[in-house]
Backbone as numpy.savetxt, mean C-alpha at the origin, in Angstrom:
# Nx Ny Nz CAx CAy CAz Cx Cy Cz
-37.82 -27.36 -13.15 -36.53 -27.02 -12.20 -35.67 -26.08 -12.36
-35.43 -24.97 -11.76 -34.28 -24.07 -12.00 -32.96 -24.25 -11.94
-32.23 -24.65 -12.99 -30.95 -25.35 -13.02 -30.00 -24.15 -12.29
-30.22 -22.88 -12.46 -29.16 -21.91 -12.03 -29.07 -22.03 -10.52
-30.08 -22.53 -9.60 -29.96 -22.41 -8.20 -29.49 -23.74 -7.70
-29.05 -24.62 -8.60 -28.52 -25.80 -8.09 -26.99 -25.70 -7.76
-26.60 -26.13 -6.30 -25.44 -25.77 -6.05 -24.23 -26.27 -6.79
-24.34 -27.37 -7.71 -23.24 -27.69 -8.45 -23.02 -26.70 -9.64
-24.19 -26.32 -10.21 -24.27 -25.26 -11.17 -23.55 -23.94 -10.77
-24.11 -23.73 -9.30 -23.30 -22.47 -8.70 -21.79 -22.46 -8.40
-21.52 -23.81 -8.12 -20.02 -23.93 -8.00 -19.27 -23.88 -9.59
-20.03 -24.24 -10.55 -19.18 -24.33 -11.72 -19.30 -22.97 -12.20
-20.38 -22.11 -12.13 -20.31 -20.74 -12.36 -19.20 -19.86 -11.60
-18.96 -20.14 -10.18 -18.04 -19.39 -9.61 -16.54 -19.78 -10.06
-16.34 -20.89 -10.46 -15.03 -21.22 -10.94 -14.73 -20.65 -12.40
-15.86 -20.48 -13.10 -15.69 -19.78 -14.42 -15.46 -18.28 -14.14
-16.26 -17.84 -13.18 -15.65 -16.25 -12.76 -14.40 -16.21 -12.41
-14.00 -17.06 -11.39 -12.47 -16.90 -10.92 -11.57 -17.29 -12.18
-12.06 -17.93 -13.09 -11.12 -18.07 -14.25 -11.03 -17.03 -15.18
-12.14 -16.36 -15.22 -12.07 -15.03 -16.13 -11.28 -13.87 -15.57
-11.32 -14.08 -14.09 -10.74 -13.06 -13.41 -9.23 -13.32 -13.60
-8.89 -14.61 -13.50 -7.36 -14.93 -13.66 -6.98 -14.54 -15.16
-7.71 -14.61 -16.08 -7.36 -14.41 -17.53 -7.27 -12.73 -17.56
-7.98 -12.20 -16.85 -8.14 -10.64 -17.10 -6.80 -10.15 -16.30
-6.34 -10.60 -15.29 -5.25 -10.38 -14.41 -3.90 -10.68 -15.14
-3.78 -11.99 -15.69 -2.50 -12.51 -16.38 -2.94 -12.83 -17.77
-2.49 -11.92 -18.78 -2.65 -12.19 -20.05 -1.40 -12.85 -20.87
-1.52 -13.08 -22.06 -0.30 -13.44 -22.70 0.60 -12.36 -22.83
2.03 -12.65 -22.68 2.76 -14.03 -22.61 2.86 -14.30 -21.14
2.45 -13.43 -20.31 2.57 -13.66 -18.84 2.10 -15.22 -18.49
0.77 -15.46 -19.00 0.31 -16.60 -18.56 0.95 -17.88 -19.17
1.53 -17.94 -20.22 2.40 -19.01 -20.90 3.74 -19.09 -19.89
4.17 -17.94 -19.68 5.32 -18.16 -18.81 5.17 -18.64 -17.39
4.02 -18.38 -17.02 3.63 -18.91 -15.52 3.47 -20.31 -15.89
2.84 -20.70 -16.70 2.45 -22.15 -16.85 3.87 -22.98 -17.06
4.71 -22.45 -17.94 6.02 -22.96 -17.99 7.02 -23.20 -16.91
6.73 -22.08 -16.08 7.43 -22.05 -14.83 6.75 -23.04 -14.09
5.64 -23.47 -13.74 5.04 -24.36 -12.78 5.35 -25.74 -13.34
5.47 -25.83 -14.78 5.74 -27.19 -15.22 7.03 -27.56 -14.69
8.04 -26.70 -14.94 9.33 -26.82 -14.64 9.46 -26.98 -13.10
8.95 -26.31 -12.44 8.89 -26.58 -10.81 8.47 -27.82 -10.37
7.61 -28.68 -11.26 7.19 -29.99 -10.97 8.05 -30.84 -11.60
9.11 -30.52 -12.43 10.09 -31.48 -13.13 9.50 -32.13 -14.32
8.46 -31.59 -14.78 7.85 -32.12 -15.93 8.31 -31.61 -17.26
8.48 -32.61 -18.43 8.66 -32.11 -19.65 7.45 -32.01 -20.27
7.57 -30.98 -21.39 6.30 -30.83 -22.08 5.61 -32.09 -22.60
6.19 -33.11 -23.02 5.60 -34.43 -23.13 4.99 -35.17 -22.04
5.60 -35.03 -20.85 4.90 -35.56 -19.52 3.74 -34.77 -19.08
3.78 -33.43 -19.42 2.59 -32.87 -18.98 1.44 -33.20 -20.23
1.93 -33.27 -21.25 0.56 -33.83 -22.44 0.15 -35.11 -21.91
0.79 -35.98 -21.29 0.43 -37.32 -20.87 -0.62 -37.26 -19.78
-0.33 -36.22 -18.84 -1.31 -35.89 -17.75 -2.48 -35.19 -18.05
-2.56 -34.22 -19.17 -3.86 -33.65 -19.47 -4.56 -33.89 -20.71
-3.69 -34.73 -21.42 -4.34 -35.10 -22.88 -4.74 -33.87 -23.96
-3.54 -32.79 -23.72 -3.46 -31.96 -24.85 -2.29 -32.08 -25.59
-2.36 -31.50 -26.81 -1.42 -31.95 -27.65 -0.20 -31.12 -27.31
0.99 -31.57 -27.75 2.23 -31.05 -27.27 2.49 -29.70 -27.99
1.77 -29.76 -29.26 2.07 -28.44 -30.06 1.26 -27.43 -29.40
-0.01 -27.64 -28.77 -0.80 -26.61 -28.19 0.01 -26.15 -26.84
0.58 -27.35 -25.99 1.21 -26.65 -24.90 2.64 -25.76 -25.33
3.22 -26.08 -26.27 4.39 -25.10 -27.01 3.90 -24.01 -27.28
2.67 -23.73 -27.96 2.10 -22.32 -28.40 1.89 -21.56 -27.12
1.20 -22.30 -26.22 0.69 -21.60 -24.91 1.86 -20.92 -24.27
3.03 -21.83 -23.93 4.04 -21.54 -23.17 4.88 -20.45 -24.01
4.79 -20.47 -25.15 5.44 -19.30 -25.98 4.84 -17.86 -25.94
3.49 -18.04 -25.59 2.53 -16.76 -25.72 1.96 -16.45 -27.05
1.85 -17.68 -28.01 1.35 -17.30 -29.24 -0.03 -17.50 -29.32
-0.59 -18.00 -28.42 -2.18 -18.15 -28.34 -2.66 -18.06 -27.04
-3.96 -17.44 -26.84 -4.54 -17.33 -25.61 -5.55 -18.74 -25.52
-5.36 -19.50 -24.52 -6.05 -20.84 -24.52 -7.37 -20.63 -24.06
-8.08 -21.42 -24.24 -9.64 -21.73 -24.05 -9.54 -21.62 -22.44
-10.65 -21.56 -21.70 -10.71 -21.48 -20.03 -10.53 -22.86 -19.79
-11.15 -23.92 -20.75 -11.16 -25.43 -20.23 -9.79 -25.82 -20.40
-8.93 -25.21 -21.42 -7.63 -25.65 -21.57 -6.93 -25.23 -20.33
-6.89 -24.02 -19.88 -6.39 -23.55 -18.73 -6.45 -24.27 -17.55
-7.77 -24.76 -17.18 -8.20 -25.38 -16.33 -7.58 -26.86 -16.02
-7.58 -27.53 -17.05 -7.03 -28.64 -17.24 -5.46 -28.67 -17.06
-4.83 -27.75 -17.60 -3.26 -27.51 -17.29 -3.02 -27.37 -15.95
-3.70 -26.70 -15.47 -3.47 -26.19 -13.95 -3.65 -27.19 -12.95
-4.78 -28.03 -13.57 -5.08 -29.19 -12.55 -3.99 -30.23 -12.68
-3.40 -30.59 -13.63 -2.46 -31.52 -13.94 -1.23 -31.01 -13.09
-1.04 -29.83 -13.13 0.01 -29.27 -12.42 -0.12 -29.00 -10.61
-1.22 -29.43 -10.49 -1.67 -29.29 -9.05 -1.65 -27.91 -8.47
-2.16 -27.03 -9.47 -2.09 -25.46 -9.15 -3.62 -24.94 -9.21
-4.05 -24.11 -8.26 -5.58 -23.58 -8.49 -5.64 -22.19 -9.15
-6.75 -21.96 -9.29 -6.96 -20.38 -10.01 -6.77 -19.53 -9.27
-6.99 -19.53 -7.83 -6.84 -18.43 -7.07 -5.46 -18.00 -6.84
-4.73 -18.96 -6.80 -3.19 -18.74 -6.65 -2.65 -17.76 -7.60
-3.10 -18.04 -8.87 -2.71 -17.22 -9.90 -3.35 -15.90 -9.87
-4.43 -15.89 -9.70 -5.39 -14.56 -9.72 -4.63 -13.59 -8.55
-4.06 -14.31 -7.55 -3.59 -13.38 -6.45 -2.21 -12.86 -6.54
-1.64 -13.31 -7.55 -0.20 -12.94 -7.61 -0.35 -11.69 -8.33
0.84 -10.78 -7.88 0.90 -9.43 -8.25 1.83 -9.31 -9.30
1.72 -8.28 -10.17 2.80 -8.06 -11.29 4.06 -7.47 -10.68
5.07 -7.95 -11.40 6.32 -7.28 -10.74 6.50 -5.71 -10.51
5.50 -5.01 -11.27 5.60 -3.45 -10.91 4.65 -3.47 -9.42
3.82 -3.97 -9.45 2.90 -3.89 -8.12 3.70 -4.72 -6.84
4.37 -5.83 -7.15 5.05 -6.44 -6.00 6.24 -5.44 -5.67
6.88 -4.83 -6.70 8.04 -4.02 -6.21 7.77 -2.92 -5.62
6.42 -2.08 -5.98 5.77 -1.04 -5.15 5.62 -1.44 -3.60
5.09 -2.54 -3.51 4.63 -3.18 -2.19 5.96 -3.21 -1.42
6.93 -3.76 -1.96 8.18 -3.76 -1.21 8.80 -2.69 -0.72
8.77 -1.55 -1.74 9.28 -0.10 -1.48 8.53 0.44 -0.45
7.16 0.05 -0.25 6.64 0.72 0.91 6.60 -0.14 2.01
7.07 -1.20 1.96 7.20 -2.34 3.03 5.78 -3.00 3.49
5.04 -2.84 2.62 3.63 -3.24 2.78 3.72 -5.08 2.84
4.61 -5.48 2.09 4.91 -6.86 2.02 6.49 -7.12 2.43
6.60 -7.73 3.85 7.90 -7.87 4.24 8.12 -9.40 4.49
9.11 -9.98 3.87 9.39 -11.34 3.88 9.80 -11.81 5.48
9.22 -12.62 5.90 9.23 -13.19 7.17 10.87 -13.65 7.56
11.43 -13.98 6.49 12.95 -14.26 6.65 13.88 -13.14 7.05
13.31 -11.84 6.79 13.91 -10.54 7.09 14.59 -10.79 8.67
15.64 -10.24 8.83 16.42 -10.27 9.98 15.78 -8.90 10.92
15.84 -9.11 12.30 15.44 -8.03 13.29 16.03 -6.73 12.75
17.42 -6.71 12.37 18.17 -5.65 12.01 17.35 -4.68 10.86
16.81 -5.50 10.07 16.29 -4.85 8.82 15.04 -4.04 9.25
14.30 -4.62 10.30 13.19 -3.99 10.80 13.60 -2.70 11.65
14.56 -2.93 12.68 15.15 -1.96 13.27 15.94 -0.78 12.47
16.44 -0.86 11.42 17.05 -0.05 10.65 15.80 0.87 10.15
14.90 0.25 9.48 13.70 1.03 8.94 12.87 1.79 9.75
12.80 1.20 10.99 12.12 1.85 12.13 12.87 3.24 12.57
14.17 3.06 12.47 14.89 4.21 12.72 14.88 5.20 11.71
14.98 4.86 10.75 14.80 5.79 9.43 13.46 6.45 9.58
12.53 5.75 9.95 11.07 6.28 10.13 10.85 7.26 11.03
11.38 7.17 12.20 11.38 8.34 13.31 12.16 9.40 12.86
13.50 9.14 12.48 14.27 10.30 11.94 13.75 10.95 10.73
13.08 10.53 9.99 12.38 11.07 8.80 11.18 11.78 9.37
10.56 11.47 10.51 9.42 12.04 11.02 9.79 13.45 11.53
11.02 13.53 12.19 11.36 14.75 12.53 11.90 15.78 11.37
12.49 15.14 10.09 12.62 16.04 9.17 11.36 16.45 8.35
10.18 15.52 8.42 9.01 15.97 7.89 8.27 16.85 8.74
8.46 16.98 10.05 7.92 17.93 11.19 8.53 19.21 10.88
9.91 19.27 10.81 10.42 20.62 10.55 10.12 21.03 9.03
10.32 20.25 8.13 9.86 20.96 6.80 8.34 21.45 6.64
7.74 20.87 7.53 6.13 21.43 7.64 6.11 22.84 7.75
6.87 23.40 8.71 6.88 24.83 9.04 7.14 25.86 7.91
8.19 25.38 6.89 8.40 26.05 5.86 7.34 25.80 4.71
7.05 24.83 4.77 6.02 24.37 3.71 4.60 25.34 3.98
4.41 25.24 5.11 3.07 26.03 5.68 3.21 27.42 5.21
4.56 27.91 5.50 4.69 29.51 5.19 4.65 29.63 3.78
5.14 28.83 2.85 5.07 29.03 1.34 3.57 28.87 0.91
3.02 27.85 1.45 1.60 27.55 0.85 0.70 28.57 1.21
0.84 29.31 2.51 -0.20 30.42 2.94 0.05 31.48 2.03
1.20 31.83 1.53 1.19 32.98 0.57 0.79 32.59 -0.95
0.96 31.35 -1.11 0.58 30.82 -2.47 -0.82 30.86 -2.63
-1.51 30.39 -1.65 -2.77 30.11 -1.87 -3.83 31.44 -1.26
-3.23 32.30 -0.56 -4.02 33.36 -0.11 -3.59 34.67 -0.77
-2.46 34.93 -1.14 -1.91 36.07 -1.79 -1.46 35.92 -3.07
-1.61 34.52 -3.66 -1.40 34.18 -5.08 0.16 34.25 -5.35
0.85 34.45 -4.54 2.39 34.64 -4.97 3.31 33.37 -4.28
4.28 33.25 -5.04 5.41 32.46 -4.63 6.47 33.00 -3.92
6.70 32.82 -2.62 7.76 33.58 -1.92 9.19 32.87 -1.96
9.30 31.80 -2.81 10.46 31.09 -3.39 10.43 30.76 -4.76
11.71 30.44 -5.28 11.59 30.27 -6.75 10.86 28.64 -7.07
10.31 28.78 -8.28 9.73 27.57 -8.53 10.72 26.24 -8.11
11.70 26.30 -8.56 12.67 25.15 -8.29 12.70 24.76 -6.96
12.92 25.81 -5.92 13.01 25.76 -4.57 11.67 25.08 -4.04
10.61 25.62 -4.66 9.25 25.02 -4.20 9.26 23.45 -4.37
9.59 23.20 -5.64 9.50 21.92 -6.03 10.42 20.87 -5.33
11.62 21.43 -4.76 12.69 20.63 -3.98 11.97 20.43 -2.64
11.55 21.58 -1.99 10.84 21.32 -0.76 9.70 20.40 -0.85
8.78 20.51 -1.96 7.80 19.54 -1.75 8.29 18.28 -2.04
9.15 17.77 -2.70 9.74 16.44 -2.91 10.44 16.10 -1.75
11.19 16.97 -0.91 11.81 16.45 0.32 10.90 16.19 1.49
9.73 17.02 1.38 8.44 16.70 2.30 8.02 15.53 2.08
7.77 15.18 0.89 7.07 14.03 0.49 7.72 12.82 0.79
9.06 12.80 0.48 10.16 11.89 0.58 10.06 11.44 2.39
10.17 12.44 2.85 10.35 12.41 4.36 8.82 11.67 4.97
7.77 12.04 4.40 6.49 11.67 4.74 6.52 10.23 4.56
6.74 9.99 3.09 6.76 8.31 2.88 7.52 7.59 3.95
9.07 8.05 4.17 9.75 7.09 5.03 9.14 7.31 6.34
8.66 8.35 6.90 8.08 8.41 8.11 6.74 7.48 8.42
5.87 7.43 7.33 4.57 6.65 7.36 4.87 5.01 7.01
6.08 4.70 6.49 6.46 3.31 6.22 6.71 2.81 7.55
7.05 3.62 8.69 7.32 3.17 9.90 5.92 2.47 10.58
5.06 3.08 10.11 3.54 2.49 10.79 3.23 1.23 10.02
3.88 1.13 8.77 3.46 -0.11 7.99 4.15 -1.30 8.71
5.58 -0.95 9.08 6.36 -2.06 9.68 5.94 -2.31 11.12
5.46 -1.25 11.82 4.92 -1.30 13.21 3.82 -2.48 12.85
2.87 -2.12 11.99 1.79 -2.97 11.67 1.99 -4.49 11.70
2.97 -4.62 10.85 3.42 -6.08 10.54 4.14 -6.55 11.70
4.84 -5.94 12.45 5.64 -6.47 13.78 4.35 -7.00 14.69
3.39 -5.91 15.02 2.46 -6.23 16.07 1.08 -6.69 15.39
1.09 -7.09 14.19 -0.03 -7.85 13.54 -1.28 -6.93 13.75
-0.98 -5.77 13.14 -2.07 -4.75 13.21 -2.39 -4.50 11.83
-3.40 -4.99 11.18 -3.59 -5.26 9.58 -4.08 -3.72 9.41
-4.99 -3.18 10.37 -5.59 -1.81 9.96 -4.54 -0.75 10.09
-3.55 -0.98 10.80 -2.40 0.24 10.61 -1.62 0.08 9.61
-1.27 -0.97 9.04 -0.69 -1.17 7.84 -1.40 -0.57 6.68
-2.62 -0.98 6.56 -3.58 -0.57 5.36 -3.77 0.96 5.57
-4.05 1.35 6.56 -4.21 2.85 6.80 -3.13 3.84 6.48
-1.90 3.28 6.96 -0.77 3.89 6.76 -0.39 4.03 5.23
-0.66 2.78 4.54 -0.28 2.56 3.05 -1.34 3.62 2.14
-2.54 3.71 2.74 -3.38 4.84 1.97 -2.91 6.18 2.36
-2.44 6.34 3.58 -1.89 7.79 3.78 -0.70 8.06 2.92
0.14 6.96 2.59 1.18 7.30 1.47 0.65 7.58 0.34
-0.33 6.82 -0.36 -0.80 7.05 -1.63 -1.40 8.23 -1.80
-2.39 8.67 -0.78 -2.97 10.13 -0.98 -2.01 11.08 -0.76
-0.85 11.01 0.03 0.12 12.06 0.16 0.87 12.44 -1.24
1.15 11.27 -1.86 1.82 11.24 -3.28 0.96 12.01 -4.29
-0.33 11.66 -3.99 -1.32 12.18 -5.08 -1.31 14.02 -4.71
-1.54 14.43 -3.60 -1.83 15.70 -3.29 -0.54 16.42 -3.59
0.69 15.95 -3.07 1.85 16.67 -3.27 2.15 16.78 -4.89
1.96 15.72 -5.46 2.19 15.81 -7.13 1.39 17.02 -7.76
0.15 16.93 -7.12 -0.92 18.05 -7.56 -0.23 19.45 -7.36
0.30 19.54 -6.08 0.77 20.84 -5.88 2.05 21.23 -6.84
2.78 20.22 -7.04 3.86 20.40 -8.13 3.31 20.70 -9.51
2.60 20.03 -10.03 2.03 20.03 -11.37 1.12 21.50 -11.40
0.38 21.71 -10.23 -0.49 22.93 -10.54 0.33 24.20 -10.68
1.69 24.08 -10.55 2.59 25.43 -10.86 2.48 25.61 -12.41
2.36 24.72 -13.14 2.28 24.94 -14.65 0.81 24.53 -15.55
0.02 24.31 -14.51 -1.48 24.08 -15.12 -2.49 24.84 -14.50
-3.64 25.01 -14.83 -4.50 25.75 -14.34 -5.03 25.17 -12.88
-4.94 25.79 -11.94 -5.10 25.15 -10.35 -6.70 25.15 -10.40
-7.23 24.23 -9.68 -8.72 24.17 -9.29 -8.74 25.24 -8.08
-9.93 25.33 -7.83 -10.30 26.41 -6.61 -9.63 25.68 -5.37
-8.90 26.58 -4.89 -7.98 26.39 -3.44 -8.73 25.86 -2.46
-9.94 26.57 -2.41 -10.80 26.12 -1.37 -11.39 24.77 -1.46
-11.67 24.08 -2.74 -12.11 22.94 -2.91 -11.05 21.81 -2.69
-9.78 22.15 -3.10 -8.61 21.34 -2.79 -8.28 21.13 -1.35
-8.19 22.13 -0.51 -8.10 22.17 0.96 -9.40 21.49 1.45
-10.62 21.46 1.11 -11.77 20.92 1.45 -11.59 19.27 1.47
-11.03 19.04 0.13 -10.88 17.40 -0.19 -9.80 16.93 0.46
-8.85 17.68 0.58 -7.65 17.01 1.49 -8.04 17.03 2.90
-8.85 17.92 3.60 -9.21 17.86 5.06 -10.34 16.50 4.95
-11.22 16.25 4.21 -12.05 15.10 4.29 -11.45 13.88 4.17
-10.40 13.89 2.98 -9.77 12.55 2.77 -8.83 12.10 4.04
-8.00 13.12 4.41 -7.20 12.85 5.44 -7.95 12.59 6.87
-8.94 13.40 6.83 -9.77 13.28 8.01 -10.27 11.78 8.30
-11.09 11.28 7.11 -11.47 9.82 7.30 -10.48 8.74 7.43
-9.47 8.86 6.67 -8.28 7.80 6.78 -7.75 8.19 8.30
-7.49 9.31 8.64 -6.78 9.63 9.83 -7.66 9.05 11.18
-8.84 9.04 11.05 -9.71 8.26 12.19 -9.53 6.83 12.28
-9.38 6.33 11.08 -9.16 4.79 11.14 -7.94 4.61 11.62
-7.07 5.54 11.05 -5.50 5.53 11.77 -5.34 5.48 13.10
-6.13 6.48 13.67 -5.99 6.61 15.10 -6.64 5.38 15.88
-7.72 4.83 15.32 -8.28 3.62 15.79 -7.29 2.38 15.90
-6.57 2.37 14.69 -5.35 1.33 14.60 -4.59 1.60 15.86
-4.17 2.75 15.86 -2.88 3.05 16.96 -3.57 2.65 18.53
-4.84 3.00 18.58 -5.29 2.74 19.80 -5.27 1.13 20.19
-5.20 0.29 19.09 -5.08 -1.07 19.29 -3.74 -1.50 19.64
-2.73 -0.60 19.62 -1.42 -0.89 20.14 -1.14 -0.97 21.58
-2.36 -0.45 22.53 -2.08 -0.05 23.82 -1.69 -1.28 24.47
-2.02 -2.49 24.12 -1.47 -3.78 24.89 0.02 -3.91 24.78
0.57 -3.69 23.59 2.00 -3.61 23.50 2.84 -2.60 23.74
2.26 -1.25 23.50 3.06 -0.17 23.70 2.48 0.70 25.05
1.55 0.34 25.57 1.01 1.14 26.54 0.47 2.37 26.23
0.80 3.39 27.31 0.17 4.79 27.31 0.49 5.52 26.09
1.87 5.59 25.57 1.98 6.25 24.33 1.19 6.10 23.23
0.66 4.74 23.03 -0.40 4.56 21.97 -1.74 4.96 22.26
-2.07 4.89 23.43 -3.24 5.39 23.93 -3.37 6.96 23.60
-2.48 7.49 24.26 -2.49 9.00 24.13 -2.28 9.39 22.60
-1.42 8.68 21.80 -1.39 9.05 20.43 -2.73 9.00 19.57
-3.35 7.76 19.91 -4.46 7.23 19.27 -5.51 8.53 19.52
-5.86 8.86 20.84 -6.84 9.73 21.13 -6.51 11.20 20.29
-5.21 11.58 20.26 -4.81 12.85 19.55 -5.14 12.69 18.22
-4.76 11.56 17.51 -5.17 11.45 16.22 -6.82 11.54 15.85
-7.37 10.85 16.73 -8.96 11.00 16.75 -9.44 12.44 16.63
-9.11 13.11 17.83 -9.29 14.46 17.87 -8.72 15.36 16.66
-7.77 15.22 16.15 -6.91 15.96 15.12 -7.76 15.78 13.80
-7.85 14.23 13.21 -8.66 14.04 12.23 -10.16 14.22 12.25
-10.67 14.25 13.46 -12.16 14.39 13.67 -12.34 15.81 13.41
-11.60 16.75 13.75 -11.78 18.18 13.36 -11.57 18.43 11.98
-10.49 17.69 11.11 -10.45 17.86 10.00 -11.53 17.27 9.02
-12.10 16.34 9.48 -13.10 15.84 8.49 -14.57 16.80 8.44
-14.49 17.77 9.60 -15.69 18.47 9.48 -15.39 19.70 8.45
-14.25 19.86 8.00 -13.76 20.96 7.04 -13.99 22.24 7.80
-14.98 22.81 8.33 -15.35 23.90 8.96 -14.23 24.21 10.03
-14.12 22.99 10.74 -13.11 23.19 11.88 -11.66 22.73 11.66
-11.60 22.39 10.25 -10.26 21.80 9.97 -8.93 22.63 10.37
-9.05 23.78 10.33 -7.85 24.81 11.01 -7.44 24.23 12.34
-8.59 23.88 13.13 -8.18 23.40 14.54 -7.31 22.11 14.42
-8.05 21.40 13.35 -7.15 19.95 13.22 -5.64 20.22 12.87
-5.53 21.33 11.94 -4.17 21.76 11.38 -3.23 22.21 12.59
-3.80 22.88 13.60 -3.17 23.06 14.78 -2.70 22.10 15.62
-3.56 21.05 15.63 -3.52 19.69 16.52 -2.47 18.86 15.83
-2.14 18.99 14.52 -1.24 18.23 14.03 0.25 18.04 14.57
0.49 19.09 15.22 1.87 19.67 15.67 2.17 18.58 16.86
1.53 18.59 17.90 1.51 17.63 19.03 1.35 16.08 18.44
0.36 15.89 17.57 0.06 14.78 16.92 1.28 14.09 16.35
2.02 14.69 15.55 3.05 14.36 14.83 4.18 13.87 15.67
4.27 14.86 16.76 5.50 14.55 17.72 5.27 13.31 18.40
3.82 12.98 18.95 3.71 11.68 19.44 3.64 10.54 18.60
3.85 10.66 17.43 3.87 9.69 16.34 5.24 9.23 16.26
6.02 10.41 16.19 7.72 10.34 16.18 7.98 9.48 17.49
7.57 9.88 18.57 7.75 9.25 19.95 7.36 7.73 19.84
6.25 7.58 19.31 5.78 6.00 19.18 6.50 5.16 18.45
6.94 5.69 17.29 7.93 4.88 16.49 9.19 4.66 17.11
9.76 5.54 17.90 10.86 5.57 18.75 10.83 4.36 19.56
9.50 4.42 20.44 9.38 3.43 21.31 9.46 1.99 20.68
8.60 1.84 19.50 8.69 0.44 18.95 9.87 0.12 18.39
10.83 0.96 18.02 12.25 0.73 17.65 13.18 0.21 18.98
13.00 0.79 19.95 13.52 0.28 21.29 12.90 -1.03 21.71
11.82 -1.12 21.47 10.89 -2.56 22.09 11.51 -3.67 21.13
11.77 -3.45 19.78 12.32 -4.39 18.95 13.71 -4.77 19.31
14.33 -3.60 19.56 15.89 -3.93 20.21 16.14 -4.68 21.33
15.27 -4.53 22.35 15.14 -5.05 23.59 14.87 -6.26 23.32
13.87 -6.72 22.54 13.41 -8.16 22.41 14.75 -9.06 21.81
15.27 -8.33 20.93 16.46 -8.83 20.30 17.59 -9.21 21.33
17.97 -8.15 22.10 18.87 -8.43 23.02 18.57 -9.55 23.97
17.27 -9.60 24.44 16.74 -10.83 25.17 16.46 -12.05 24.49
16.72 -12.08 23.30 16.42 -13.43 22.54 17.54 -14.40 22.95
């Protein structure tokens, strides 16, 4: 009989895989601190935990102090005594990751007041206007930089414009993360988040490339067109899904996004997509403004 195919063995193997994943994600001293936190949350002393899991108090003390990395069986026994499962620890984010998600508003506490959402939506559409206007200055500068290999502004001014444009882009796109949260549109939240990430990467490359050897600009433009094109098409689909809540504006905006980013992903016709960005961004600003007004109206009628 092949024991590897037995259901109980498969379940045991899956448990071990989850435990290995947990150990990989949470190492000492973080693991010990978590166990100590869970123990105190349950109101147990170290001696009481010993009684429940039959592990020596010295071992518990050393684990919580981060002095040793316990065996997988020991962790499993302790967590079982604390009524805590492996998945819960494995899914927890590090403080850095959690802080980043809160900054991008990918995770919003349900206890946040409506005024919090309204303020961030207002910041988003105003930032969209700033991003739209800065885009013309950026386009002018980049045209001469990549085509004539000359910088028409000082390096300091170039960096300031790039950082301001990036900041306005992040704040603008965060509005769609918030919109996805409000209207339960997970695809919108994730694609907006990815837009922010790739925006940060490409803008930082533009700045760093001032002082290092640049890659072939045609390669960079092609990579940007394909990346933005693929994510933009998914983003457009997500916006179309808002039509039941927002009506015509989401339908028109979604169609423009599909056309704009559809041209971009072809690379050869990406210049058409660049021109299409102008009305598309305007529609996105209007859409965020509509969401802001919708939330304000619901608050007034509550």
